[in-house]
Each structure stands twice: as C-alpha cells, then as structure tokens.
Coordinates of C-alpha atoms and ligand atoms in Angstrom, one line a residue:
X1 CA 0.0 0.0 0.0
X2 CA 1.4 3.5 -1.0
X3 CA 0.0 6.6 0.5
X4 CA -1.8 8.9 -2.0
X5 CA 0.6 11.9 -1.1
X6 CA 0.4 13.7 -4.4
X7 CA -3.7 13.2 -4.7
X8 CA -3.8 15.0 -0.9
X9 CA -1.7 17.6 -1.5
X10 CA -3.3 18.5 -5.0
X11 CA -6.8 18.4 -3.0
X12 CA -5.5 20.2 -0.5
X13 CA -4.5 22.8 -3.3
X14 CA -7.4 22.8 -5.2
X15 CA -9.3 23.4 -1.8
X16 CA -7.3 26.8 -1.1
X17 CA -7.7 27.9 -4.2
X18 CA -11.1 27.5 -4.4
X19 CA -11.4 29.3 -0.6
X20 CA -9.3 32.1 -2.0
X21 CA -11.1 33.4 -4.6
X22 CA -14.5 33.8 -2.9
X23 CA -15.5 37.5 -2.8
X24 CA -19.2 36.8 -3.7
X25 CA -21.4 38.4 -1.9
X26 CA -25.6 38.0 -2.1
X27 CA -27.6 40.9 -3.0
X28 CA -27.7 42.5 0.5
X29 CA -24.7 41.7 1.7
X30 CA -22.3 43.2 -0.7
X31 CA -24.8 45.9 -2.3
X32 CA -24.5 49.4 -2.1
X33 CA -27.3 51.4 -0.6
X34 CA -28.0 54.4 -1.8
X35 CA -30.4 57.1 -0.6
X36 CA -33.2 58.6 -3.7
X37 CA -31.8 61.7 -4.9
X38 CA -28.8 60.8 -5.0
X39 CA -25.4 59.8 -7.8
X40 CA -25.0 56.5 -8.5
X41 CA -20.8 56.1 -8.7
X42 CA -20.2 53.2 -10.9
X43 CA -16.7 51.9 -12.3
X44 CA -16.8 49.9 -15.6
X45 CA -13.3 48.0 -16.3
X46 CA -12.9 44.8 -18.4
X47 CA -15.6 43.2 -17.5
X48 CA -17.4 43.9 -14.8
X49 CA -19.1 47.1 -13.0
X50 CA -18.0 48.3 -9.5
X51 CA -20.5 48.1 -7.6
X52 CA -22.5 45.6 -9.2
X53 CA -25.3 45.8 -6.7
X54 CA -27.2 48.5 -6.0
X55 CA -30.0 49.1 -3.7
X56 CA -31.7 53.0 -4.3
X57 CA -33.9 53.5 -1.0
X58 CA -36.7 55.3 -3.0
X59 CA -37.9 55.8 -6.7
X60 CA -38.0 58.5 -9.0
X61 CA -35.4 60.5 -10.3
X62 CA -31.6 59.3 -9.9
X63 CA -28.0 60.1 -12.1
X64 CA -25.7 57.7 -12.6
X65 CA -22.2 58.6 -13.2
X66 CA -20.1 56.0 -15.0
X67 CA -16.0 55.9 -15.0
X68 CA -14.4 54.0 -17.8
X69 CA -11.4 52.2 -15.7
X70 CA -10.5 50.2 -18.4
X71 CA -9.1 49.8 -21.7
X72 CA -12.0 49.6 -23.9
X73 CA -15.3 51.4 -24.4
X74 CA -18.0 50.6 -21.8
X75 CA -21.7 52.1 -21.0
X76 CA -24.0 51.6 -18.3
X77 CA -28.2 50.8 -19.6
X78 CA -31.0 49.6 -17.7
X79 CA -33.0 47.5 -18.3
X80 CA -36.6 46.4 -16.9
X81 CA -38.1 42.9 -17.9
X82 CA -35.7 42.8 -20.9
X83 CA -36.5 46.6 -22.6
X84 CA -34.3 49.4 -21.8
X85 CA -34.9 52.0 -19.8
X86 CA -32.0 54.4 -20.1
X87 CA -28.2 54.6 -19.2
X88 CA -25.1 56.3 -19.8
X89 CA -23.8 56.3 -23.8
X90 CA -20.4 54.2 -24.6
X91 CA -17.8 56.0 -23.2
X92 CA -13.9 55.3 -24.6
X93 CA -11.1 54.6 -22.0
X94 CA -10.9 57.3 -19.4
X95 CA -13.8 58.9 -19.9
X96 CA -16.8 59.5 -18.1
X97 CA -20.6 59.9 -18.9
X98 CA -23.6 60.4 -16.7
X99 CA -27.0 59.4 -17.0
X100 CA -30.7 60.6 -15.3
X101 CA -33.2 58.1 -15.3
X102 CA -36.4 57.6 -13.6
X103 CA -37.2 54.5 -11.8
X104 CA -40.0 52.7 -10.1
X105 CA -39.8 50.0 -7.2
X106 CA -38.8 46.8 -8.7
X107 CA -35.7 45.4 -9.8
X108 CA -33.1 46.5 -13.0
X109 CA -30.2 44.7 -14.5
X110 CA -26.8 47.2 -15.2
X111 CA -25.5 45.9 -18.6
X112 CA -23.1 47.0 -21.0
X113 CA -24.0 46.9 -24.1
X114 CA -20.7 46.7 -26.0
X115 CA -19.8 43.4 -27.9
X116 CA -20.4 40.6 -25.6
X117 CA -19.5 42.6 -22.6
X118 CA -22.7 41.3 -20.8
X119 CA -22.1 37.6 -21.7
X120 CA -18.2 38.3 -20.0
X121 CA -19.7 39.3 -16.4
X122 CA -20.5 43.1 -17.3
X123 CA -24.3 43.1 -15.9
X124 CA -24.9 43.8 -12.0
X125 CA -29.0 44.6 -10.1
X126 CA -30.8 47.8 -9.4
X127 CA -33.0 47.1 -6.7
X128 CA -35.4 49.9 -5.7
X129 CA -37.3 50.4 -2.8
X130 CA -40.6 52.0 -2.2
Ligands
CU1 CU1 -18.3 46.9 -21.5

C-alpha cells in the first residue's frame, strides 16, 4: 500500500484555491445602498461594473455617473423585464458619462452593451425600494 501523497496535497490545493477566490457576496450583503436623490458612482473595467449591486432607498429620479477604468469602451443601460430603460452612452477609455433616469420599485439589470461585454460578467442589479 502506498500513500496517496500527491492526490492529498493536489486536493488540498485545489481546496485553497477554491477558498481564496471567494468575494461573492448576495444581494444584501455586498450591495450598495443608496439614498433617492442621489449619484449612483459606478466603475466599468474589463468586464465587470463596481459596484454591481445597487439598492436605491426610493424611486424617482436618480443620475448615474459611470468611469471607464478600463481599456476599452464601456456604458452603463438599464434594463426592466428585458427593454431598456435608459443609461449612460459608450464611453472610450478614461472617460466619463452620466446618465438621469427615472425608476420605479422593482428590480433592473446594469448591462453593457458593447460586444459581448454582458455575456463576460459586465451586468450587475438595481433594486429599488418603495
Ligand atoms: Cu463593456
């Protein structure tokens, strides 16, 4: 009988790697909360948005200001059971573009709209509260 030395340690490997890259966080827990009235900050880089989860404590009016971090051209569009509601234009690297829409209690998807940005992790919630 040998001992399976190798298999443990590559399990043991595969298990801190796997505990190492966990930064997901659930809707509430990792969302920013925002107060109605207020500027949505958002950060678009290759390929996701910072934050990606957004909870706006009222509806109504809100502007959303989007900095392209990256190196390619982003935008920021909401959408509401599939149609779009509004959002910031593409923006080229470095530059920033800001957006008013007007929401109703319910919940949005952030998406960019460039190539297959979305499909590559660009897309984050809009929740908004009564
Ligand atoms: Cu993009």
């Amino acid at each position: 009988m040998r001992p399976p030395a190798p298999l443990l340690l590559l399990t043991a490997l595969l298990i801190a790697v796997g505990c190492g890259g966990d930064d997901d966080s659930g809707p509430e827990g990792g969302a920013v909360s925002l107060e109605a009235g207020s500027v949505l900050e958002v950060s678009a880089k290759e390929y996701s948005f910072d934050p990606a989860a957004v909870v706006l404590n009222g509806a109504g009016e809100f502007r959303i200001r989007l900095d392209n971090d990256g190196s390619l051209a982003h935008n920021l569009k909401l959408r509401r059971d599939g149609d779009e509601v509004g959002g910031t234009p593409s923006l080229p690297s470095g530059d920033t573009g800001t957006a008013t829409v007007d929401v109703r209690p319910g919940r949005y998807e952030l998406i960019c709209t460039v190539g297959d940005h979305a499909e590559l992790g660009m897309t984050g919630e809009l929740q908004v509260k009564e």
